[in-house]
Coordinates of C-alpha atoms in Angstrom, one line a residue:
M1 CA 134.7 74.7 124.4
A2 CA 132.6 71.8 125.6
G3 CA 130.3 74.1 127.6
Q4 CA 129.7 76.4 124.5
L5 CA 128.9 73.4 122.3
L6 CA 126.4 72.1 124.9
K7 CA 124.8 75.6 124.9
V8 CA 124.5 75.4 121.1
S9 CA 123.0 71.9 121.0
S10 CA 120.5 72.8 123.8
L11 CA 119.4 75.8 121.8
A12 CA 119.1 73.9 118.6
T13 CA 117.0 71.1 120.3
A14 CA 114.6 73.6 121.8
V15 CA 114.1 75.4 118.5
F16 CA 113.4 72.3 116.4
A17 CA 111.2 70.7 119.0
S18 CA 109.0 73.8 119.3
S19 CA 109.0 74.2 115.5
G20 CA 107.8 70.6 115.0
F21 CA 105.0 70.9 117.7
Y22 CA 103.7 74.1 116.1
L23 CA 103.7 72.7 112.6
Y24 CA 101.8 69.6 113.8
N25 CA 99.0 71.8 115.1
R26 CA 98.7 74.3 112.3
Q27 CA 98.1 74.0 108.6
L28 CA 99.3 77.2 107.0
N29 CA 101.4 78.6 104.2
L30 CA 104.8 77.5 105.5
N31 CA 106.9 80.5 104.4
D32 CA 104.5 82.9 106.2
L33 CA 104.7 81.1 109.5
T34 CA 106.7 82.8 112.1
V35 CA 107.9 79.5 113.4
I36 CA 109.3 78.5 110.0
R37 CA 111.0 81.9 109.7
F38 CA 112.3 81.6 113.2
G39 CA 113.4 78.0 112.7
R40 CA 115.3 78.9 109.5
A41 CA 117.0 81.9 111.2
A42 CA 117.8 79.8 114.3
A43 CA 119.3 77.0 112.2
T44 CA 121.5 79.5 110.3
T45 CA 122.6 81.0 113.6
V46 CA 123.5 77.6 115.1
V47 CA 125.4 76.5 112.0
I48 CA 127.4 79.8 111.9
S49 CA 128.1 79.6 115.7
L50 CA 129.3 76.0 115.4
D51 CA 131.6 77.0 112.5
Y52 CA 133.2 79.7 114.5
L53 CA 133.5 77.5 117.6
T54 CA 135.2 74.6 115.8
A55 CA 137.1 76.0 112.9
F56 CA 140.1 77.3 115.0
K57 CA 140.3 74.4 117.4
H58 CA 143.7 73.2 116.3
V59 CA 145.1 76.4 114.8
E60 CA 147.5 78.8 116.6
Y61 CA 146.2 82.4 116.7
G62 CA 148.1 84.9 114.5
T63 CA 149.6 82.4 112.1
E64 CA 149.1 82.6 108.3
E65 CA 146.9 79.4 108.6
Y66 CA 144.7 81.1 111.2
W67 CA 144.1 84.2 109.0
A68 CA 143.3 82.0 106.0
I69 CA 140.9 79.9 107.9
R70 CA 139.2 82.9 109.4
S71 CA 138.7 84.5 106.0
K72 CA 137.0 81.2 104.8
V73 CA 134.8 81.1 107.9
H74 CA 133.8 84.7 107.4
L75 CA 132.9 84.0 103.8
R76 CA 130.9 80.8 104.5
S77 CA 129.0 82.6 107.3
A78 CA 128.3 85.7 105.2
E79 CA 126.9 83.4 102.4
R80 CA 124.7 81.6 104.9
L81 CA 123.4 84.9 106.2
R82 CA 122.7 86.2 102.7
D83 CA 120.8 83.0 101.9
L84 CA 118.7 83.4 105.1
C85 CA 117.9 87.0 104.2
C86 CA 116.8 85.9 100.7
A87 CA 114.7 83.1 102.1
N88 CA 112.9 85.1 104.8
R89 CA 112.7 88.3 102.6
G90 CA 111.2 91.6 103.9
T91 CA 112.7 92.8 107.2
F92 CA 115.6 90.3 106.9
I93 CA 116.7 91.7 103.6
K94 CA 116.4 95.3 104.9
V95 CA 118.6 94.5 107.9
G96 CA 121.0 92.5 105.7
Q97 CA 121.4 95.6 103.4
H98 CA 122.2 97.6 106.5
L99 CA 124.9 95.1 107.5
G100 CA 126.3 95.2 104.0
A101 CA 126.9 99.0 104.5
L102 CA 128.9 98.6 107.7
D103 CA 132.3 98.7 106.1
Y104 CA 133.7 100.3 109.3
L105 CA 132.6 97.4 111.4
L106 CA 132.3 94.1 109.6
P107 CA 135.0 92.1 107.7
Q108 CA 135.2 92.6 103.9
E109 CA 133.8 89.0 103.4
Y110 CA 130.5 90.1 105.0
T111 CA 130.1 93.5 103.4
S112 CA 130.9 92.4 99.9
T113 CA 128.6 89.3 100.2
L114 CA 125.7 91.2 101.7
K115 CA 125.9 94.1 99.3
V116 CA 124.3 91.9 96.7
L117 CA 121.0 92.0 98.7
H118 CA 120.3 95.4 97.0
S119 CA 119.8 93.5 93.8
R120 CA 118.2 90.4 95.3
A121 CA 115.1 91.9 96.8
P122 CA 111.8 90.0 96.6
Q123 CA 109.1 90.7 94.0
S124 CA 105.4 90.6 94.5
S125 CA 103.2 89.1 91.9
M126 CA 101.0 91.3 89.7
E127 CA 97.9 89.9 91.5
E128 CA 99.3 91.0 94.9
V129 CA 100.1 94.5 93.5
K130 CA 96.5 94.8 92.1
Q131 CA 95.1 93.6 95.5
V132 CA 97.0 96.3 97.4
I133 CA 95.9 99.0 95.0
R134 CA 92.3 97.7 95.1
E135 CA 92.2 97.7 99.0
D136 CA 93.9 101.1 99.4
L137 CA 92.5 103.1 96.5
S138 CA 89.2 101.3 96.1
K139 CA 89.6 101.2 92.3
E140 CA 90.8 98.9 89.6
L141 CA 94.0 99.6 87.7
S142 CA 92.1 100.5 84.5
E143 CA 90.1 103.2 86.4
L144 CA 93.3 104.9 87.6
F145 CA 95.8 104.5 84.7
V146 CA 95.8 104.5 81.0
S147 CA 98.7 102.0 81.1
F148 CA 100.5 100.1 83.9
E149 CA 103.8 98.3 83.3
E150 CA 103.6 94.9 84.9
K151 CA 107.4 94.4 85.1
P152 CA 108.6 96.6 88.0
Q153 CA 111.2 99.3 87.4
G154 CA 112.9 98.0 90.6
A155 CA 112.1 95.8 93.6
A156 CA 113.3 96.6 97.2
S157 CA 113.1 94.8 100.5
L158 CA 109.8 96.5 101.4
A159 CA 108.2 97.5 98.1
Q160 CA 108.5 97.6 94.3
V161 CA 108.1 100.4 91.8
H162 CA 106.0 100.3 88.6
K163 CA 105.8 102.8 85.8
A164 CA 102.3 104.0 84.7
V165 CA 100.5 106.7 82.8
L166 CA 97.6 108.7 84.3
H167 CA 94.5 109.6 82.3
D168 CA 95.8 113.2 81.9
G169 CA 98.9 111.9 80.2
R170 CA 101.4 112.3 83.0
T171 CA 103.9 109.5 83.6
V172 CA 104.2 108.4 87.2
A173 CA 106.1 105.9 89.4
I174 CA 103.9 103.9 91.8
K175 CA 105.6 102.4 94.8
V176 CA 103.6 99.5 96.1
Q177 CA 104.4 97.8 99.5
H178 CA 104.8 94.0 99.5
P179 CA 101.5 92.8 101.1
K180 CA 103.0 90.6 103.9
V181 CA 105.8 92.9 105.1
Q182 CA 103.6 95.0 107.5
R183 CA 102.3 91.8 109.2
Q184 CA 105.6 90.1 109.5
M185 CA 107.7 93.0 110.6
S186 CA 107.3 93.0 114.4
R187 CA 107.6 89.2 114.6
D188 CA 110.7 89.2 112.4
I189 CA 112.3 91.9 114.7
A190 CA 111.4 89.8 117.7
V191 CA 113.1 86.7 116.1
M192 CA 116.2 88.8 115.5
E193 CA 116.3 90.0 119.0
V194 CA 116.0 86.5 120.5
L195 CA 118.8 85.1 118.2
L196 CA 121.1 88.1 118.8
R197 CA 120.7 87.6 122.5
A198 CA 121.6 83.9 122.1
V199 CA 124.7 84.7 120.1
H200 CA 125.8 87.3 122.7
W201 CA 125.3 84.6 125.3
L202 CA 127.7 82.4 123.4
F203 CA 130.1 85.1 122.3
P204 CA 130.2 87.9 124.9
D205 CA 132.3 90.2 122.6
F206 CA 129.4 90.1 120.1
A207 CA 127.3 93.2 120.9
F208 CA 124.8 94.0 118.1
M209 CA 121.7 94.7 120.1
W210 CA 121.8 98.3 118.8
L211 CA 120.9 96.9 115.4
V212 CA 117.6 95.5 116.8
E213 CA 116.9 98.8 118.6
E214 CA 117.3 100.7 115.3
A215 CA 115.1 98.3 113.4
K216 CA 112.3 98.7 116.1
K217 CA 112.5 102.4 115.8
N218 CA 112.9 102.9 112.0
M219 CA 111.0 100.0 110.3
P220 CA 107.5 101.4 111.2
L221 CA 108.4 104.8 109.8
E222 CA 109.8 103.2 106.6
L223 CA 106.5 101.2 106.1
D224 CA 104.4 104.4 106.3
F225 CA 104.6 105.8 102.7
L226 CA 102.6 108.9 103.7
N227 CA 105.5 109.7 106.1
E228 CA 107.9 109.1 103.2
G229 CA 106.0 111.6 101.0
H230 CA 106.0 114.3 103.7
N231 CA 109.8 113.8 104.1
A232 CA 110.3 114.2 100.3
E233 CA 108.4 117.5 100.3
R234 CA 110.1 118.8 103.4
L235 CA 113.6 118.2 101.9
A236 CA 112.6 119.6 98.5
N237 CA 111.5 122.9 100.2
M238 CA 114.6 122.9 102.5
L239 CA 117.1 122.5 99.6
A240 CA 115.2 124.4 96.9
H241 CA 118.2 126.6 96.5
L242 CA 120.3 123.7 95.1
P243 CA 119.6 123.8 91.3
F244 CA 121.1 120.3 90.7
L245 CA 118.8 118.5 93.1
K246 CA 115.6 116.9 91.8
I247 CA 113.0 115.3 94.1
P248 CA 110.0 113.8 92.3
I249 CA 106.7 115.5 93.0
I250 CA 104.2 113.4 95.1
H251 CA 100.6 112.7 93.9
W252 CA 98.8 112.8 97.2
D253 CA 95.4 111.7 95.7
L254 CA 96.9 108.4 94.7
S255 CA 99.0 107.8 97.8
T256 CA 98.3 105.9 101.0
K257 CA 100.3 104.2 103.8
R258 CA 101.1 101.3 101.4
I259 CA 101.1 103.2 98.1
L260 CA 103.2 106.2 97.0
T261 CA 102.6 107.7 93.6
M262 CA 105.1 110.2 92.4
E263 CA 106.5 111.9 89.3
F264 CA 108.5 109.5 87.1
A265 CA 112.1 110.5 86.7
E266 CA 114.6 108.6 84.6
G267 CA 118.4 108.4 85.2
G268 CA 121.4 106.2 85.8
Q269 CA 122.6 105.0 89.1
V270 CA 125.2 107.3 90.7
N271 CA 127.8 104.5 90.7
D272 CA 127.3 103.7 87.0
K273 CA 130.4 105.3 85.4
D274 CA 129.5 103.9 81.9
Y275 CA 126.2 105.7 82.0
M276 CA 127.9 109.0 83.0
K277 CA 130.5 108.7 80.3
K278 CA 127.8 107.9 77.7
H279 CA 125.8 111.0 78.7
S280 CA 128.8 113.3 79.3
I281 CA 128.2 113.6 83.0
N282 CA 131.3 114.8 85.0
V283 CA 131.9 112.4 87.9
N284 CA 133.8 115.1 89.9
E285 CA 130.8 117.4 89.6
I286 CA 128.4 114.7 90.8
S287 CA 130.6 113.8 93.8
E288 CA 131.0 117.5 94.8
N289 CA 127.2 118.1 94.5
L290 CA 126.5 115.0 96.5
G291 CA 128.8 116.3 99.2
K292 CA 127.2 119.8 99.2
M293 CA 123.7 118.2 99.5
Y294 CA 124.5 116.0 102.4
S295 CA 126.6 118.7 104.2
E296 CA 123.5 121.0 104.0
M297 CA 121.3 118.2 105.4
I298 CA 123.6 117.2 108.2
F299 CA 125.2 120.4 109.5
V300 CA 122.8 123.2 108.5
H301 CA 119.3 121.6 108.8
G302 CA 119.8 118.4 110.9
F303 CA 117.3 116.6 108.6
V304 CA 119.2 113.7 106.9
H305 CA 118.2 111.3 104.2
C306 CA 119.8 108.1 105.6
D307 CA 119.6 105.6 102.7
P308 CA 121.8 107.0 99.9
H309 CA 122.7 103.6 98.4
P310 CA 123.2 103.8 94.6
G311 CA 119.7 102.6 93.7
N312 CA 118.3 105.6 95.5
V313 CA 120.6 108.2 93.9
L314 CA 120.2 108.7 90.2
V315 CA 122.0 111.1 87.9
R316 CA 120.9 112.6 84.5
K317 CA 121.1 115.5 82.1
C318 CA 117.9 117.5 82.6
P319 CA 115.8 117.2 79.4
Q320 CA 115.0 121.0 79.5
S321 CA 118.1 122.7 80.8
K322 CA 120.6 120.0 79.8
K323 CA 122.4 120.6 83.1
T324 CA 123.4 117.7 85.3
E325 CA 120.9 116.7 88.0
I326 CA 120.9 114.4 91.0
I327 CA 117.6 112.6 91.6
L328 CA 117.1 111.5 95.2
L329 CA 114.6 108.7 95.8
D330 CA 113.3 106.7 98.8
H331 CA 112.6 109.2 101.6
G332 CA 111.4 106.7 104.1
L333 CA 114.4 106.8 106.4
Y334 CA 115.4 110.2 107.8
Q335 CA 117.3 111.2 110.9
V336 CA 116.3 114.4 112.7
L337 CA 119.4 115.6 114.6
Q338 CA 119.0 117.3 118.0
S339 CA 120.4 120.8 118.0
D340 CA 123.2 120.2 120.6
F341 CA 124.2 116.9 118.9
R342 CA 124.3 118.6 115.5
L343 CA 126.5 121.5 116.7
D344 CA 128.9 119.1 118.5
Y345 CA 129.1 117.0 115.4
C346 CA 129.8 120.2 113.4
R347 CA 132.6 121.2 115.8
L348 CA 134.1 117.7 115.7
W349 CA 134.3 117.6 111.9
Q350 CA 135.9 121.1 111.9
A351 CA 138.5 119.7 114.3
L352 CA 139.1 116.6 112.2
I353 CA 139.5 118.6 109.0
K354 CA 142.1 121.0 110.7
G355 CA 143.9 118.3 112.7
D356 CA 142.9 120.0 116.0
M357 CA 143.5 117.0 118.3
S358 CA 142.3 118.7 121.5
G359 CA 139.0 119.5 119.7
V360 CA 138.7 115.9 118.3
E361 CA 139.0 114.6 121.9
R362 CA 136.7 117.2 123.5
Y363 CA 133.8 116.8 121.0
S364 CA 134.2 113.0 120.7
L365 CA 133.7 112.9 124.5
R366 CA 130.7 115.1 124.2
L367 CA 129.2 112.7 121.6
G368 CA 129.6 109.8 124.0
A369 CA 132.8 108.1 122.7
G370 CA 134.6 108.3 126.1
D371 CA 138.1 106.8 126.2
L372 CA 137.5 105.3 122.7
Y373 CA 137.6 108.7 121.0
P374 CA 140.6 107.7 118.8
L375 CA 138.7 104.7 117.5
F376 CA 135.6 106.9 117.1
A377 CA 137.5 109.4 114.9
C378 CA 138.8 106.6 112.7
V379 CA 135.4 105.0 112.4
L380 CA 133.8 108.3 111.6
T381 CA 136.3 109.3 108.9
A382 CA 137.5 105.9 107.7
R383 CA 141.0 107.3 108.0
S384 CA 144.0 106.2 110.0
W385 CA 145.0 107.8 113.3
A386 CA 148.1 109.1 111.6
A387 CA 146.0 111.0 109.0
I388 CA 143.7 112.3 111.7
N389 CA 146.7 113.7 113.6
V390 CA 147.8 115.9 110.7
G391 CA 144.2 116.8 109.5
I392 CA 142.2 114.7 107.1
S393 CA 142.0 117.5 104.5
S394 CA 145.9 117.6 104.3
V395 CA 146.5 114.0 103.4
S396 CA 145.0 112.1 100.5
V397 CA 143.5 108.6 100.9
T398 CA 145.8 105.8 99.8
H399 CA 145.2 102.2 99.1
S400 CA 147.5 101.1 101.9
E401 CA 145.5 103.3 104.3
D402 CA 142.3 101.6 103.2
V403 CA 143.9 98.2 103.8
E404 CA 145.1 99.3 107.3
I405 CA 141.5 100.5 108.2
R406 CA 140.0 97.2 107.1
T407 CA 142.6 95.2 109.0
N408 CA 142.1 97.2 112.2
A409 CA 138.3 96.9 111.9
A410 CA 138.6 93.2 112.2
L411 CA 141.1 93.4 115.0
Y412 CA 139.1 95.9 117.1
L413 CA 135.6 94.4 116.5
P414 CA 134.8 94.1 120.3
Q415 CA 135.9 97.7 120.9
I416 CA 133.9 99.0 117.9
S417 CA 130.8 97.1 119.1
E418 CA 131.2 98.7 122.6
L419 CA 131.6 102.2 120.9
L420 CA 128.4 101.7 118.9
N421 CA 126.6 100.8 122.0
R422 CA 127.9 104.0 123.7
V423 CA 127.2 106.7 121.2
P424 CA 123.7 108.3 120.8
R425 CA 121.4 106.3 118.6
Q426 CA 121.2 109.0 115.9
M427 CA 124.9 108.6 115.4
L428 CA 124.3 105.1 114.0
L429 CA 122.4 106.2 111.0
L430 CA 124.9 109.0 110.3
L431 CA 127.7 106.4 110.3
K432 CA 125.7 104.3 107.8
T433 CA 125.1 107.4 105.7
N434 CA 128.8 108.3 105.7
D435 CA 129.7 104.8 104.6
L436 CA 127.3 104.7 101.7
L437 CA 128.5 108.1 100.5
R438 CA 132.2 107.0 100.8
G439 CA 131.3 103.9 98.8
I440 CA 129.9 106.0 96.0
E441 CA 133.1 108.2 96.1
T442 CA 135.3 105.2 96.0
T443 CA 133.5 103.8 93.0
L444 CA 133.7 107.2 91.2
Q445 CA 137.4 107.5 92.3
T446 CA 136.7 111.0 93.7
R447 CA 137.3 110.2 97.4
A448 CA 140.7 111.9 97.5
S449 CA 139.2 115.2 96.3
S450 CA 139.6 118.2 98.8
S451 CA 136.3 119.8 97.5
S452 CA 134.2 117.6 99.9
F453 CA 136.1 119.0 102.9
I454 CA 135.7 122.6 101.6
N455 CA 131.9 122.1 101.2
M456 CA 131.7 120.5 104.6
S457 CA 133.7 123.4 106.2
R458 CA 131.4 125.9 104.5
C459 CA 128.3 124.3 105.9
C460 CA 129.9 124.0 109.4
I461 CA 130.7 127.8 109.3
R462 CA 127.1 128.7 108.3
A463 CA 125.6 126.3 110.9
M464 CA 127.7 127.7 113.7
A465 CA 127.1 131.3 112.7
R466 CA 123.3 130.7 112.5
H467 CA 123.4 129.2 116.0
K468 CA 125.4 132.2 117.4
R469 CA 123.1 134.7 115.8
S470 CA 120.1 133.0 117.5
K471 CA 121.8 133.6 120.9
A472 CA 123.0 137.2 120.1
Q473 CA 121.6 139.8 122.4
S474 CA 122.3 143.0 120.4
R475 CA 122.5 144.1 116.8
R476 CA 126.1 144.9 117.2
K477 CA 126.9 141.3 118.2
H478 CA 124.6 140.0 115.4
L479 CA 126.6 142.1 112.9
Q480 CA 130.0 140.9 114.3
I481 CA 128.9 137.2 113.8
T482 CA 127.7 137.9 110.3
L483 CA 131.0 139.7 109.3
A484 CA 133.1 136.8 110.9
E485 CA 131.0 134.3 108.9
S486 CA 131.5 136.2 105.6
L487 CA 135.2 136.5 106.3
N488 CA 135.6 132.8 107.0
L489 CA 133.6 131.9 103.9
W490 CA 135.7 134.3 101.8
R491 CA 138.9 132.6 103.0
L492 CA 137.5 129.2 102.0
T493 CA 136.6 130.5 98.6
M494 CA 140.1 131.9 98.2
Y495 CA 141.6 128.6 99.3
E496 CA 139.4 126.8 96.8
L497 CA 140.5 129.2 94.0
L498 CA 144.1 128.6 94.9
L499 CA 143.6 124.8 94.7
W500 CA 141.9 125.3 91.3
V501 CA 144.7 127.4 89.9
K502 CA 147.3 125.0 91.3
G503 CA 145.6 122.1 89.5
S504 CA 144.9 123.9 86.3
M505 CA 147.1 124.4 83.2
L506 CA 147.8 127.9 84.3
G507 CA 149.1 126.6 87.6
H508 CA 151.4 124.2 85.8
W509 CA 152.7 127.1 83.6
L510 CA 153.3 129.3 86.6
T511 CA 155.2 126.5 88.4
A512 CA 157.3 125.8 85.3
L513 CA 158.0 129.6 84.9
L514 CA 159.1 130.0 88.6
A515 CA 161.3 126.9 88.3
F516 CA 162.9 128.4 85.1
L517 CA 163.5 131.8 86.8
H518 CA 164.9 130.2 89.9

């Protein structure tokens, strides 16, 4: 303990000494200085580390007092981390939002505290917005728009969105990047890397370097709004056969790397049950369509929108058709799955749905989980090992199972960290996507529905058949694969029909009649 405290105090002294020397020699806007941002982050890291090092000094592990103190330390640390993200803004808020989605990894005190960062994003002043538009489009607001609402529709960690009307009468949404984010990004990531290495030095079981690697890879892509526009168009073309999906049209003449202008689409957030009730939107239909959409992306196309938090997924009744639509926003973060990875992931989910334990082990190993494959299956599905053994489509999710998963996540934190460092990098964003979708299902209370597994199975069957056809050497083999695909899809449809009849009034009548005859 004394050695660890000495390490912390040495680190703190070095940080504050270097911060003071730098400030003495430079006269700049304090909050923009890397040394201030670093000093603030370092101070928070030191305080959190000291809290964990000293809080359990006179408490016996495993006692009720130990668990109560641990929960309080988690909560204090989460609040300090949240305040740091709000103070440093930009990249820190983006990473904090990512951490808030890691329900499979972090204690509940962290995830519930950090989730508020989705509504605590920074806001640029109107002068800063005008400056970005002036620099990138070389025109004043009045030359581009008939009207421009100064109050943003929403503010995120990297940008904010304003509503405006073009001179031809079309209403658009303009996403404008916060002016300082681009400049601060690489330095902020370097700060995080230094501090995470220091924490790992103090606590060897703490292994979160994968988080920095993901930020290095993904942040530059998210800050390129032209890339986001191309992603949106690619997905719109890819899923054009899904009538319920709406992706706003991009106005390329008014878009740059820091500005994205798109069709304005109104709707309520996908987790807003009051909005859905008011507009007669069926939550089960929304949940099912969300599952269809993401199953297509992941299993069939391998091109996955990786940020489906509620602010990016809107629902509405289409003004023209009056049918329910899902509006998908923020296309900056996508994962392109390698073919071999996608097919193994496909096979793994088929094994998990059926309870095929030899398949679960085989494909988990192929995806890099090694001897931690049982833990990998639990993390991937957010289900208990008992549920996985009988097939996750056969057993409904219960509250006690959710409690068990959360408890085990806290107990197996070192093993989960090791697992996340083992699996391919593209798996990390898929895990984040799975968690965000599960969070939406939990809010809508549709998580126990079997329809999500049926849609997933349907997409897996199509993906595997498409792959086999690409390898087929003869027309006869091609036809065999297509017939097998059609048969398997027909079986799924019959199973879905059976479930519908069983759950309908007709099913209840038939059950009552059979019981009476018996």
